[in-house]
Short mmCIF file of C-alpha atoms in Angstrom, two decimals:
data_model
loop_
_atom_site.label_atom_id
_atom_site.label_comp_id
_atom_site.label_asym_id
_atom_site.label_seq_id
_atom_site.Cartn_x
_atom_site.Cartn_y
_atom_site.Cartn_z
CA MET Y 1 -10.75 -5.06 11.78
CA SER Y 2 -8.03 -2.73 10.53
CA GLU Y 3 -5.26 -5.30 10.32
CA PHE Y 4 -4.76 -9.04 10.06
CA LYS Y 5 -2.27 -10.73 12.38
CA GLN Y 6 -0.10 -13.83 12.03
CA VAL Y 7 -0.67 -14.20 8.32
CA THR Y 8 1.57 -15.32 5.48
CA ILE Y 9 1.76 -12.95 2.52
CA SER Y 10 3.08 -13.67 -0.95
CA LYS Y 11 5.83 -11.28 -1.99
CA ALA Y 12 4.60 -11.10 -5.60
CA ALA Y 13 1.37 -9.38 -6.51
CA ASN Y 14 -1.35 -10.89 -8.68
CA VAL Y 15 -1.80 -8.70 -11.74
CA TYR Y 16 -4.99 -8.46 -13.82
CA PHE Y 17 -6.16 -6.20 -16.63
CA ASP Y 18 -2.68 -4.89 -17.46
CA GLY Y 19 -2.13 -3.96 -13.84
CA LYS Y 20 -5.31 -1.92 -13.47
CA VAL Y 21 -6.29 -4.51 -10.87
CA THR Y 22 -3.64 -5.93 -8.53
CA SER Y 23 -3.94 -7.95 -5.37
CA ARG Y 24 -1.87 -9.72 -2.75
CA LYS Y 25 -2.85 -12.98 -1.13
CA ILE Y 26 -2.75 -13.44 2.62
CA THR Y 27 -3.12 -16.88 4.17
CA PHE Y 28 -4.27 -17.50 7.73
CA SER Y 29 -3.00 -20.22 10.06
CA ASP Y 30 -6.14 -22.30 9.41
CA GLY Y 31 -5.36 -22.31 5.67
CA SER Y 32 -8.11 -19.86 4.75
CA PHE Y 33 -7.12 -16.88 2.68
CA LYS Y 34 -8.10 -13.42 1.49
CA THR Y 35 -6.77 -11.07 -1.12
CA LEU Y 36 -6.15 -7.37 -0.55
CA GLY Y 37 -6.43 -5.51 -3.81
CA ILE Y 38 -6.55 -2.25 -5.70
CA MET Y 39 -8.65 -1.43 -8.75
CA MET Y 40 -7.88 1.66 -10.78
CA PRO Y 41 -10.99 3.36 -12.17
CA GLY Y 42 -12.43 1.20 -14.96
CA ASP Y 43 -14.79 -1.61 -15.88
CA TYR Y 44 -13.92 -5.21 -15.09
CA LYS Y 45 -15.49 -8.66 -15.08
CA PHE Y 46 -14.41 -11.42 -12.72
CA ALA Y 47 -15.32 -15.09 -12.48
CA THR Y 48 -15.48 -16.84 -9.13
CA ASN Y 49 -14.54 -20.34 -8.06
CA GLU Y 50 -15.30 -20.14 -4.36
CA GLN Y 51 -18.00 -17.96 -2.85
CA GLU Y 52 -16.58 -14.48 -2.26
CA LEU Y 53 -17.22 -11.69 0.20
CA MET Y 54 -15.98 -8.44 -1.34
CA GLU Y 55 -15.48 -5.65 1.20
CA ILE Y 56 -14.79 -2.19 -0.18
CA THR Y 57 -12.22 -0.53 2.08
CA ALA Y 58 -11.99 2.72 0.09
CA GLY Y 59 -13.61 4.12 -3.03
CA GLU Y 60 -16.87 3.73 -4.89
CA CYS Y 61 -18.03 1.16 -7.41
CA GLU Y 62 -21.08 -0.30 -9.08
CA VAL Y 63 -21.60 -4.02 -9.20
CA LEU Y 64 -23.71 -6.27 -11.42
CA LEU Y 65 -23.97 -9.85 -10.19
CA SER Y 66 -24.45 -12.63 -12.70
CA GLY Y 67 -28.16 -13.05 -13.36
CA ALA Y 68 -29.07 -9.73 -11.74
CA SER Y 69 -30.73 -6.99 -13.72
CA ASP Y 70 -29.77 -4.04 -11.53
CA TRP Y 71 -26.42 -2.52 -10.72
CA GLN Y 72 -25.73 -1.95 -7.01
CA SER Y 73 -23.78 1.07 -5.78
CA ILE Y 74 -21.19 0.08 -3.21
CA SER Y 75 -19.10 2.54 -1.20
CA ALA Y 76 -16.28 2.33 1.32
CA GLY Y 77 -17.40 0.33 4.35
CA GLN Y 78 -19.91 -1.70 2.35
CA SER Y 79 -19.60 -5.19 0.92
CA PHE Y 80 -21.27 -7.65 -1.42
CA ASN Y 81 -21.36 -11.42 -1.81
CA VAL Y 82 -20.77 -13.38 -4.98
CA GLU Y 83 -21.80 -17.02 -5.39
CA ALA Y 84 -19.31 -19.74 -6.24
CA ASN Y 85 -18.81 -20.58 -9.93
CA SER Y 86 -20.41 -17.32 -10.92
CA SER Y 87 -19.23 -13.94 -12.13
CA PHE Y 88 -19.71 -10.25 -11.59
CA GLU Y 89 -19.09 -7.02 -13.42
CA ILE Y 90 -17.71 -4.06 -11.54
CA LYS Y 91 -17.31 -0.41 -12.49
CA ALA Y 92 -14.73 1.24 -10.27
CA LYS Y 93 -15.80 4.90 -10.21
CA THR Y 94 -12.72 5.85 -8.21
CA LEU Y 95 -9.65 4.01 -7.02
CA VAL Y 96 -11.06 1.03 -5.09
CA ASP Y 97 -9.22 -0.63 -2.21
CA TYR Y 98 -10.81 -3.98 -1.42
CA CYS Y 99 -10.55 -7.08 0.74
CA CYS Y 100 -11.87 -10.31 -0.78
CA THR Y 101 -12.61 -13.28 1.46
CA TYR Y 102 -12.89 -16.69 -0.21
CA ILE Y 103 -15.45 -18.95 1.43
CA SER Y 104 -15.11 -22.64 0.64
CA MET N 1 12.03 -15.51 -0.26
CA SER N 2 8.68 -15.76 -2.00
CA GLU N 3 6.51 -15.15 1.03
CA PHE N 4 6.66 -13.62 4.48
CA LYS N 5 5.28 -15.58 7.43
CA GLN N 6 3.74 -14.51 10.73
CA VAL N 7 3.33 -10.91 9.76
CA THR N 8 0.65 -8.34 10.51
CA ILE N 9 -0.79 -6.56 7.49
CA SER N 10 -2.86 -3.40 7.41
CA LYS N 11 -6.20 -3.85 5.67
CA ALA N 12 -6.06 -0.42 4.05
CA ALA N 13 -3.60 0.40 1.30
CA ASN N 14 -1.35 3.45 1.26
CA VAL N 15 -2.19 5.51 -1.82
CA TYR N 16 0.21 7.93 -3.55
CA PHE N 17 0.12 9.86 -6.81
CA ASP N 18 -3.65 9.47 -7.31
CA GLY N 19 -3.34 5.73 -6.89
CA LYS N 20 -0.64 5.24 -9.48
CA VAL N 21 1.49 4.02 -6.59
CA THR N 22 -0.09 1.92 -3.84
CA SER N 23 1.44 -0.15 -1.09
CA ARG N 24 0.56 -2.27 1.91
CA LYS N 25 2.56 -2.35 5.11
CA ILE N 26 3.58 -5.61 6.72
CA THR N 27 5.01 -5.69 10.23
CA PHE N 28 7.18 -8.47 11.59
CA SER N 29 7.16 -9.83 15.14
CA ASP N 30 10.34 -7.87 15.96
CA GLY N 31 8.57 -4.62 15.01
CA SER N 32 10.44 -4.15 11.74
CA PHE N 33 8.38 -3.56 8.66
CA LYS N 34 8.29 -3.57 4.88
CA THR N 35 5.87 -2.33 2.28
CA LEU N 36 4.74 -4.33 -0.74
CA GLY N 37 3.73 -1.99 -3.53
CA ILE N 38 2.72 -1.46 -7.11
CA MET N 39 3.71 1.41 -9.38
CA MET N 40 1.84 1.97 -12.60
CA PRO N 41 4.07 3.18 -15.45
CA GLY N 42 5.06 6.80 -14.76
CA ASP N 43 7.57 9.13 -13.14
CA TYR N 44 7.67 9.58 -9.38
CA LYS N 45 9.80 11.13 -6.68
CA PHE N 46 9.97 9.81 -3.14
CA ALA N 47 11.59 11.12 0.01
CA THR N 48 12.99 8.76 2.61
CA ASN N 49 13.07 8.90 6.38
CA GLU N 50 14.76 5.60 7.15
CA GLN N 51 17.32 3.95 4.89
CA GLU N 52 15.45 1.84 2.32
CA LEU N 53 16.21 -1.31 0.38
CA MET N 54 13.99 -1.35 -2.72
CA GLU N 55 13.68 -4.79 -4.32
CA ILE N 56 11.99 -4.93 -7.71
CA THR N 57 9.88 -8.09 -7.80
CA ALA N 58 8.50 -7.55 -11.32
CA GLY N 59 8.89 -4.93 -14.01
CA GLU N 60 11.52 -2.46 -15.13
CA CYS N 61 12.42 1.00 -13.91
CA GLU N 62 15.12 3.64 -13.94
CA VAL N 63 16.28 5.24 -10.74
CA LEU N 64 18.10 8.48 -9.97
CA LEU N 65 19.37 8.74 -6.42
CA SER N 66 19.67 12.15 -4.81
CA GLY N 67 23.06 13.60 -5.64
CA ALA N 68 23.73 11.06 -8.40
CA SER N 69 24.25 12.18 -11.98
CA ASP N 70 23.35 8.91 -13.71
CA TRP N 71 20.13 6.98 -13.92
CA GLN N 72 20.38 3.25 -13.07
CA SER N 73 18.31 0.65 -14.90
CA ILE N 74 16.75 -1.82 -12.48
CA SER N 75 14.87 -4.95 -13.51
CA ALA N 76 12.95 -7.70 -11.74
CA GLY N 77 15.21 -9.50 -9.31
CA GLN N 78 17.43 -6.46 -8.76
CA SER N 79 17.41 -3.92 -5.96
CA PHE N 80 18.80 -0.57 -4.92
CA ASN N 81 19.51 1.21 -1.65
CA VAL N 82 18.46 4.70 -0.68
CA GLU N 83 20.00 6.61 2.20
CA ALA N 84 17.96 7.93 5.11
CA ASN N 85 16.64 11.50 4.85
CA SER N 86 17.25 11.50 1.13
CA SER N 87 15.14 11.12 -2.00
CA PHE N 88 15.05 9.35 -5.32
CA GLU N 89 13.34 9.72 -8.65
CA ILE N 90 11.98 6.64 -10.36
CA LYS N 91 10.65 6.08 -13.86
CA ALA N 92 8.51 2.96 -13.97
CA LYS N 93 8.84 1.75 -17.57
CA THR N 94 6.30 -1.02 -16.95
CA LEU N 95 4.08 -1.98 -14.05
CA VAL N 96 6.51 -2.37 -11.14
CA ASP N 97 5.90 -4.73 -8.22
CA TYR N 98 8.25 -3.91 -5.36
CA CYS N 99 9.20 -4.77 -1.81
CA CYS N 100 10.63 -1.94 0.29
CA THR N 101 12.52 -2.73 3.49
CA TYR N 102 12.98 0.10 5.99
CA ILE N 103 16.27 -0.05 7.85
CA SER N 104 16.44 1.98 11.05
#
């Protein structure tokens, strides 16, 4: 799906890592939400509360899930899941455009 | 207004200046649209097609409109207008979060 319809979007961005990662939250009519974000090239670590589905819209990254021993290479069009109350490390090899779905 | 309701948002970001400027387009039910964007610190020049209202949601920048001789300092909560078929230079002194309204 290339666009999301009938959503509410916050005017202000969420800013992480001195702005190297930014995202905007969109909320659907059923109360569920996603964030659409950008990562500049770099290494980041994120903690999760809910389960997350991370879809990479553009760019290339490597991901290390908490407890995993191997990094996964993820490219545009691919996605990965992260468990709730967990964490993951990500190396953005290029600019990464992503869509994160929070699954509660 | 801190959020926009019942809009359509493109999943993919618009990427300019090697990702130092990114934005996402939101479209309203009447067909009008805005972009919500982030500028990393840096100097940029943009051309306009439609008239634009640029609202700075967070950060600080200096703006030079086409034909103007003086730079204007613009901070979070302030805005500036740009004529159609014109251009402006902007120096983002910090990370800048902006909302651009296109007026046709």
